[in-house]
Amino acid sequence: MSNQQHNRLDLAQLKKGKTFFATDWAVRNKTAVYLITLFVSIWGISLFVNLPKEQFPDVVIPTIYVQTVYVGNSPKDMENLVTRPIEKQLRGITGVKIDKISSTSLQDFSAVVIEFSTSVKTDIALQKIKDAVDKARKDLPNDLTQEPVVQEISLSELPIMAVNVSGDYDPVKLGEFAQTLQDRFEELTEINRVDLVGAPEREIQINVDKFKMEAAKVGYTDIEAAIQRENADISGGLLSVGDQKRALRVNGQFKSALDLEQVIVKNITGNIIYLRDIAVITDTVREKESYARLNGKNVVTLSIIKRTGENLILASEKINQIVDELKRDEFPKDLNITITGDQSIKAGAAFNELVNSIVIGFILVMLVLMFFMGVTNAFFVALSVPLSMFLAFLFLPSAEFLTGSAVTLNFIVLFALLFGLGIVVDDAIVVIENTHRIHMQGGGLISTTDAARYAAGEVFIPVLAGTLTTLAPFIPLLFWPGIIGKFMIYLPTMLIFTLTASLLVAYIMNPVFAVDFMGHPEEEYKSSKTAIFRKPLLWITIGLGALLDIIGYSGDDASYRFLGNLLLFMVGLSLLNRFVLHGTIRYFQHVLLPSMMNSYEKLLRWTLKGWRPVWMLAGTFGLLIFSFMFFGMRQVPVVLFPGGDPNTIFVYMKLPAGTDVRYTDSVTQELEKKVNRVLGTEMERPILLWKASSPT
């Protein structure tokens, strides 16, 4: 039978085979598919750029904390008066599963920690805890220094950075500068709140003279009532002025110590007793409850807490812009503002490294495929990587149903994309290679359109089965319990979305590319090598890449530099393939690869003779048993996360409960000196943040 008759027979058999309806629709509506591809690419890139970027997923820890301050009581009294009544009501909570209740009673301080099952919604548990604490109030002392505070423990409550204000100014002036920064920071939509540490707080002290009070027959309640009565703004109603009405208001709130001195405490038969007659009023600052230092110098520190689900990197950029603007326009030049503990630095570095790894992985995948499938087919297959990722980003809004919270671009999501980089091309490899094979064997009798239709129909079932079997091991990870499950659920979610998207790309988009651009390998290099320089597309790509690089480097915009470098790299890869790799690829495809396949065939034939298959199976099973035994003998330690060298050192100091804040500060200064001697004075010392209400 001649080759022509054989090809016609193959063509007849192909026409009897099944085709896949989605691929049939795609190759008949190529314009629509190109528009869909463009739409998916633009929308996917937009989502990738605008999605909030964080270092870690925003996981809500199912733990709630109840703290109460009652100054002047020993730990035993705090246990009996505060902790036990609260615990009694907490144990009576129904409707939510409580795993553990633990409490700590210290001097003047009580803390109760309630841990829930991860299946419990934290907002519901928080409300039930608040209701239980409200019920316990009737059993608590009436003169509590601070009412019980109920709050959830969340990773989003950790500060994303600390802004430290220092200089040759008095503490009150530094506090004013810090207050200006705080007001500007809290205007940002990405910021939840800003806590001031080390800033002096204004306090007006009324130091009464007991003997003068007795002589004037004035009690403490008289002073309290007089101050409350006078320290108020009173509305005076409306006043008609011409054809308008004006609101009258008497401003009586105290602004200074002088206002307090004029308060009338008592007026008996014209004998007026002012507050200044029985007390000394001082406008001062409160006793410090917290200290902050940087490089051994006192500073005022602003701890910045980001809103849940907001962009960490964008928030950091805006904060730095505000600091630069205020330093340039408002603050004195000798005022020092230092930013420490900026989490966005690590998050940005990790984000850029993973993005670079994904791009490099895409390039390496294309290089490998070039040796097996040729340049054109390799490019079609490699396109499935970005298209699958862009399409997966479109599925992200539905991920909230699986994860329980909005998905952000964190290191687990990016790692899932990197992990699936080599998997997403599997479907496209099978479809494009089968299309190429049918088109080549047709000898010109089978068009690329028919080849794409028949190829997709032939391999649809095995490719679908392969994709589903790849997805199957990740399905149970969606139900991983505990806090670790809350973190790791993003990994299977993104892999499922990406692999599902790769199936759509392989059967809808890749066949259309093959129909329009696939040709015979012999036709690809008929022209001379230098003919590539006469193609307008080459120079357009070079010009666009150079323009993007100029914009990126002049404006310090990394996104423009990235796109420009990527375009120029693709041009360089095309030239490398044209002048260098072409001969190597042809040698690999026509000499080395057939030789490897022949050697494998000989080995396979030798293995299948006689009893050798049985011995191979027995040897494989024995190797499995040996691997289990070897692993057990090694006693490999099991850890949750691998260890690494830290770049931050935390030194904790614990003093007896009730230690004065000033004494704690003096001990901390000595500890700083010892730490500096160990690290060396050239290294930046850490900020020390602590409060007097805690024994640490």
CSV table of C-alpha atoms in Angstrom, one decimal, residues 315-615:
chain,number,residue,atom,x,y,z
A,315,ALA,CA,-0.1,50.6,52.5
A,316,SER,CA,3.7,50.7,53.2
A,317,GLU,CA,4.3,52.9,50.0
A,318,LYS,CA,1.6,55.4,51.1
A,319,ILE,CA,3.0,55.6,54.6
A,320,ASN,CA,6.5,56.3,53.3
A,321,GLN,CA,5.0,58.9,50.9
A,322,ILE,CA,3.4,60.7,53.9
A,323,VAL,CA,6.6,60.6,55.9
A,324,ASP,CA,8.6,62.1,53.0
A,325,GLU,CA,6.0,64.8,52.4
A,326,LEU,CA,5.8,65.9,56.1
A,327,LYS,CA,9.6,65.9,56.4
A,328,ARG,CA,9.9,68.0,53.3
A,329,ASP,CA,7.0,70.5,53.9
A,330,GLU,CA,6.1,70.7,57.6
A,331,PHE,CA,8.5,69.1,60.0
A,332,PRO,CA,11.8,70.7,61.0
A,333,LYS,CA,14.9,69.4,59.2
A,334,ASP,CA,16.6,68.1,62.4
A,335,LEU,CA,13.6,65.8,63.3
A,336,ASN,CA,14.5,62.2,62.8
A,337,ILE,CA,11.8,59.8,61.5
A,338,THR,CA,12.9,56.2,61.2
A,339,ILE,CA,10.8,53.2,60.0
A,340,THR,CA,11.6,49.8,61.5
A,341,GLY,CA,10.0,46.4,61.4
A,342,ASP,CA,8.5,47.0,57.9
A,343,GLN,CA,6.8,43.7,57.0
A,344,SER,CA,6.3,44.9,53.4
A,345,ILE,CA,10.1,44.6,52.7
A,346,LYS,CA,10.0,40.9,53.2
A,347,ALA,CA,6.6,40.5,51.6
A,348,GLY,CA,7.7,42.5,48.6
A,349,ALA,CA,11.0,40.6,48.3
A,350,ALA,CA,9.2,37.3,48.5
A,351,PHE,CA,6.6,38.4,46.1
A,352,ASN,CA,9.1,39.5,43.5
A,353,GLU,CA,11.2,36.4,43.9
A,354,LEU,CA,8.2,34.1,43.3
A,355,VAL,CA,7.1,36.2,40.3
A,356,ASN,CA,10.6,36.0,38.9
A,357,SER,CA,10.6,32.2,39.6
A,358,ILE,CA,7.3,31.8,37.7
A,359,VAL,CA,8.6,33.8,34.7
A,360,ILE,CA,11.9,31.9,34.7
A,361,GLY,CA,10.0,28.6,35.0
A,362,PHE,CA,7.8,29.6,32.0
A,363,ILE,CA,11.0,30.3,29.9
A,364,LEU,CA,12.6,27.0,31.0
A,365,VAL,CA,9.4,25.1,30.1
A,366,MET,CA,9.4,26.7,26.7
A,367,LEU,CA,13.1,25.9,26.2
A,368,VAL,CA,12.6,22.3,27.1
A,369,LEU,CA,9.6,21.9,24.9
A,370,MET,CA,11.5,23.5,21.9
A,371,PHE,CA,13.7,20.4,21.8
A,372,PHE,CA,10.8,18.0,21.7
A,373,MET,CA,8.1,19.8,19.8
A,374,GLY,CA,9.8,22.5,17.8
A,375,VAL,CA,9.8,26.3,18.3
A,376,THR,CA,6.2,27.0,17.1
A,377,ASN,CA,4.5,24.2,19.0
A,378,ALA,CA,6.6,24.9,22.1
A,379,PHE,CA,5.4,28.5,22.1
A,380,PHE,CA,1.8,27.4,21.8
A,381,VAL,CA,2.2,25.1,24.7
A,382,ALA,CA,4.1,27.6,26.8
A,383,LEU,CA,1.3,30.2,26.3
A,384,SER,CA,-0.9,27.9,28.3
A,385,VAL,CA,1.1,28.8,31.4
A,386,PRO,CA,0.2,32.5,31.6
A,387,LEU,CA,-3.3,32.0,30.1
A,388,SER,CA,-4.1,29.3,32.7
A,389,MET,CA,-2.9,31.6,35.5
A,390,PHE,CA,-4.9,34.6,34.2
A,391,LEU,CA,-8.0,32.4,33.9
A,392,ALA,CA,-7.4,31.0,37.4
A,393,PHE,CA,-7.4,34.6,38.7
A,394,LEU,CA,-10.9,35.1,37.3
A,395,PHE,CA,-12.1,32.2,39.5
A,396,LEU,CA,-10.7,33.8,42.7
A,397,PRO,CA,-13.9,35.5,43.8
A,398,SER,CA,-15.5,32.0,44.1
A,399,ALA,CA,-12.5,30.9,46.3
A,400,GLU,CA,-14.1,32.7,49.2
A,401,PHE,CA,-16.6,29.9,49.4
A,402,LEU,CA,-13.8,27.4,49.9
A,403,THR,CA,-11.4,29.4,52.1
A,404,GLY,CA,-14.0,31.3,54.2
A,405,SER,CA,-12.3,34.6,53.5
A,406,ALA,CA,-11.2,36.8,50.6
A,407,VAL,CA,-8.1,35.5,48.8
A,408,THR,CA,-5.0,37.7,48.7
A,409,LEU,CA,-1.8,37.3,46.9
A,410,ASN,CA,0.4,35.8,49.6
A,411,PHE,CA,3.3,33.4,49.5
A,412,ILE,CA,1.1,30.3,49.7
A,413,VAL,CA,-1.0,31.4,46.6
A,414,LEU,CA,2.2,32.3,44.7
A,415,PHE,CA,3.8,29.0,45.7
A,416,ALA,CA,0.8,27.1,44.4
A,417,LEU,CA,1.2,28.9,41.1
A,418,LEU,CA,4.8,28.0,41.0
A,419,PHE,CA,4.1,24.4,42.0
A,420,GLY,CA,1.6,24.0,39.2
A,421,LEU,CA,3.9,25.6,36.6
A,422,GLY,CA,5.0,22.3,35.1
A,423,ILE,CA,1.6,20.6,35.5
A,424,VAL,CA,-0.5,23.1,33.6
A,425,VAL,CA,1.3,22.4,30.3
A,426,ASP,CA,0.5,18.7,30.4
A,427,ASP,CA,-2.9,19.1,28.7
A,428,ALA,CA,-1.6,21.5,26.1
A,429,ILE,CA,1.4,19.2,25.3
A,430,VAL,CA,-0.9,16.3,24.5
A,431,VAL,CA,-3.4,18.3,22.4
A,432,ILE,CA,-0.8,20.3,20.4
A,433,GLU,CA,1.5,17.2,19.9
A,434,ASN,CA,-1.4,15.1,18.6
A,435,THR,CA,-2.6,18.0,16.4
A,436,HIS,CA,0.9,18.3,15.0
A,437,ARG,CA,1.2,14.5,14.4
A,438,ILE,CA,-2.1,14.3,12.6
A,439,HIS,CA,-1.3,17.3,10.4
A,440,MET,CA,2.2,15.9,9.5
A,441,GLN,CA,0.9,12.4,8.8
A,442,GLY,CA,-1.8,13.8,6.6
A,443,GLY,CA,0.7,14.7,4.0
A,444,GLY,CA,-1.2,17.8,3.1
A,445,LEU,CA,-4.6,16.1,2.9
A,446,ILE,CA,-5.6,17.1,6.5
A,447,SER,CA,-5.9,20.8,7.2
A,448,THR,CA,-4.8,22.3,10.5
A,449,THR,CA,-8.5,22.9,11.3
A,450,ASP,CA,-9.5,19.2,10.9
A,451,ALA,CA,-6.2,18.1,12.6
A,452,ALA,CA,-7.1,20.2,15.7
A,453,ARG,CA,-10.7,18.9,15.8
A,454,TYR,CA,-9.7,15.2,15.4
A,455,ALA,CA,-6.8,15.5,17.8
A,456,ALA,CA,-8.9,17.0,20.6
A,457,GLY,CA,-11.6,14.4,20.1
A,458,GLU,CA,-9.0,11.5,20.2
A,459,VAL,CA,-7.3,12.6,23.5
A,460,PHE,CA,-10.2,14.3,25.3
A,461,ILE,CA,-11.1,11.3,27.6
A,462,PRO,CA,-7.5,10.4,28.6
A,463,VAL,CA,-6.5,14.1,29.1
A,464,LEU,CA,-9.7,14.7,31.2
A,465,ALA,CA,-8.9,11.5,33.2
A,466,GLY,CA,-5.3,12.6,33.7
A,467,THR,CA,-6.3,16.1,34.9
A,468,LEU,CA,-8.9,14.7,37.4
A,469,THR,CA,-6.4,12.2,38.8
A,470,THR,CA,-4.0,15.0,39.3
A,471,LEU,CA,-6.6,17.1,41.1
A,472,ALA,CA,-7.9,14.2,43.2
A,473,PRO,CA,-5.0,14.2,45.8
A,474,PHE,CA,-5.5,17.9,46.4
A,475,ILE,CA,-9.3,17.6,47.2
A,476,PRO,CA,-8.8,16.2,50.8
A,477,LEU,CA,-6.5,19.1,51.6
A,478,LEU,CA,-9.5,21.4,51.3
A,479,PHE,CA,-10.8,19.7,54.5
A,480,TRP,CA,-7.5,19.9,56.5
A,481,PRO,CA,-8.6,20.7,60.0
A,482,GLY,CA,-7.0,23.1,62.5
A,483,ILE,CA,-5.1,26.4,62.1
A,484,ILE,CA,-2.6,24.8,59.7
A,485,GLY,CA,-5.5,23.8,57.5
A,486,LYS,CA,-6.7,27.4,57.4
A,487,PHE,CA,-3.2,28.4,56.1
A,488,MET,CA,-2.8,25.6,53.6
A,489,ILE,CA,-6.3,25.6,52.1
A,490,TYR,CA,-5.0,28.2,49.6
A,491,LEU,CA,-2.6,25.7,48.1
A,492,PRO,CA,-5.2,23.1,46.9
A,493,THR,CA,-7.6,25.9,46.0
A,494,MET,CA,-5.2,27.6,43.6
A,495,LEU,CA,-4.0,24.3,42.1
A,496,ILE,CA,-7.6,23.2,41.4
A,497,PHE,CA,-8.4,26.5,39.8
A,498,THR,CA,-5.2,26.5,37.7
A,499,LEU,CA,-5.5,22.9,36.5
A,500,THR,CA,-9.1,23.4,35.6
A,501,ALA,CA,-8.2,26.5,33.7
A,502,SER,CA,-5.4,24.6,31.9
A,503,LEU,CA,-8.0,22.1,30.6
A,504,LEU,CA,-10.1,25.0,29.1
A,505,VAL,CA,-7.0,26.6,27.6
A,506,ALA,CA,-5.9,23.3,26.0
A,507,TYR,CA,-9.2,22.6,24.4
A,508,ILE,CA,-10.4,26.1,23.4
A,509,MET,CA,-7.5,28.5,23.0
A,510,ASN,CA,-4.6,26.2,21.9
A,511,PRO,CA,-6.4,24.6,19.0
A,512,VAL,CA,-7.2,28.1,17.6
A,513,PHE,CA,-3.5,29.0,17.8
A,514,ALA,CA,-2.6,25.8,16.1
A,515,VAL,CA,-5.1,26.3,13.2
A,516,ASP,CA,-3.7,29.7,12.4
A,517,PHE,CA,0.1,29.3,13.0
A,518,MET,CA,1.0,25.6,12.8
A,519,GLY,CA,3.0,24.6,9.7
A,520,HIS,CA,5.5,22.0,8.5
A,521,PRO,CA,8.9,22.2,10.1
A,522,GLU,CA,10.6,22.2,6.8
A,523,GLU,CA,8.8,25.5,5.8
A,524,GLU,CA,9.9,27.2,9.0
A,525,TYR,CA,13.6,27.6,8.0
A,526,LYS,CA,13.4,27.8,4.2
A,527,SER,CA,14.4,31.5,4.2
A,528,SER,CA,17.8,32.6,5.2
A,529,LYS,CA,18.7,33.2,8.8
A,530,THR,CA,19.1,36.9,8.3
A,531,ALA,CA,15.5,37.2,7.0
A,532,ILE,CA,14.3,37.5,10.6
A,533,PHE,CA,15.7,41.1,10.6
A,534,ARG,CA,13.4,42.0,7.8
A,535,LYS,CA,10.3,41.2,9.8
A,536,PRO,CA,8.5,44.3,11.2
A,537,LEU,CA,7.3,42.4,14.2
A,538,LEU,CA,10.8,42.0,15.5
A,539,TRP,CA,11.6,45.7,15.4
A,540,ILE,CA,8.2,46.6,16.8
A,541,THR,CA,8.9,44.3,19.8
A,542,ILE,CA,12.4,45.7,20.2
A,543,GLY,CA,11.1,49.2,20.1
A,544,LEU,CA,8.3,48.5,22.6
A,545,GLY,CA,10.6,46.7,25.0
A,546,ALA,CA,13.2,49.5,24.9
A,547,LEU,CA,10.4,52.2,25.4
A,548,LEU,CA,9.0,50.3,28.4
A,549,ASP,CA,12.5,50.0,29.9
A,550,ILE,CA,13.2,53.7,29.5
A,551,ILE,CA,9.9,54.5,31.2
A,552,GLY,CA,10.5,52.0,33.9
A,553,TYR,CA,14.1,53.2,34.7
A,554,SER,CA,13.3,56.9,34.5
A,555,GLY,CA,10.2,56.6,36.7
A,556,ASP,CA,11.6,53.8,38.9
A,557,ASP,CA,8.6,51.7,38.0
A,558,ALA,CA,9.3,48.0,38.3
A,559,SER,CA,6.3,46.8,36.3
A,560,TYR,CA,7.4,48.7,33.2
A,561,ARG,CA,10.9,47.4,33.6
A,562,PHE,CA,9.6,43.9,33.9
A,563,LEU,CA,7.5,44.0,30.7
A,564,GLY,CA,10.3,45.7,28.8
A,565,ASN,CA,12.9,43.2,29.9
A,566,LEU,CA,10.6,40.3,29.1
A,567,LEU,CA,9.9,41.5,25.6
A,568,LEU,CA,13.6,42.0,24.9
A,569,PHE,CA,14.4,38.6,26.3
A,570,MET,CA,11.9,37.0,24.0
A,571,VAL,CA,13.5,38.8,21.1
A,572,GLY,CA,16.9,37.5,22.2
A,573,LEU,CA,15.5,34.0,22.5
A,574,SER,CA,14.2,34.2,19.0
A,575,LEU,CA,17.6,35.2,17.6
A,576,LEU,CA,19.3,32.6,19.7
A,577,ASN,CA,17.0,29.9,18.3
A,578,ARG,CA,17.4,31.2,14.7
A,579,PHE,CA,21.2,31.3,14.7
A,580,VAL,CA,22.3,28.8,17.4
A,581,LEU,CA,19.6,26.4,18.7
A,582,HIS,CA,18.1,25.4,15.3
A,583,GLY,CA,20.9,23.0,14.5
A,584,THR,CA,21.0,21.6,18.0
A,585,ILE,CA,17.2,21.1,18.1
A,586,ARG,CA,17.3,19.3,14.7
A,587,TYR,CA,20.1,17.1,15.9
A,588,PHE,CA,18.2,16.3,19.1
A,589,GLN,CA,15.0,15.5,17.3
A,590,HIS,CA,16.4,13.5,14.4
A,591,VAL,CA,19.4,11.8,16.0
A,592,LEU,CA,19.6,11.8,19.8
A,593,LEU,CA,15.9,11.4,20.6
A,594,PRO,CA,15.4,8.4,18.1
A,595,SER,CA,18.5,6.8,19.6
A,596,MET,CA,17.2,7.2,23.1
A,597,MET,CA,13.8,5.7,22.0
A,598,ASN,CA,15.5,2.8,20.4
A,599,SER,CA,17.6,2.1,23.5
A,600,TYR,CA,14.4,2.2,25.6
A,601,GLU,CA,12.6,-0.1,23.2
A,602,LYS,CA,15.4,-2.6,23.5
A,603,LEU,CA,15.4,-2.4,27.3
A,604,LEU,CA,11.6,-2.9,27.3
A,605,ARG,CA,11.8,-5.9,25.0
A,606,TRP,CA,14.5,-7.5,27.2
A,607,THR,CA,12.4,-6.9,30.3
A,608,LEU,CA,9.3,-8.5,28.9
A,609,LYS,CA,11.0,-11.9,28.1
A,610,GLY,CA,10.2,-15.0,30.2
A,611,TRP,CA,9.9,-14.6,33.9
A,612,ARG,CA,11.7,-11.2,34.0
A,613,PRO,CA,8.4,-9.3,34.4
A,614,VAL,CA,7.7,-11.3,37.6
A,615,TRP,CA,11.2,-10.6,38.9
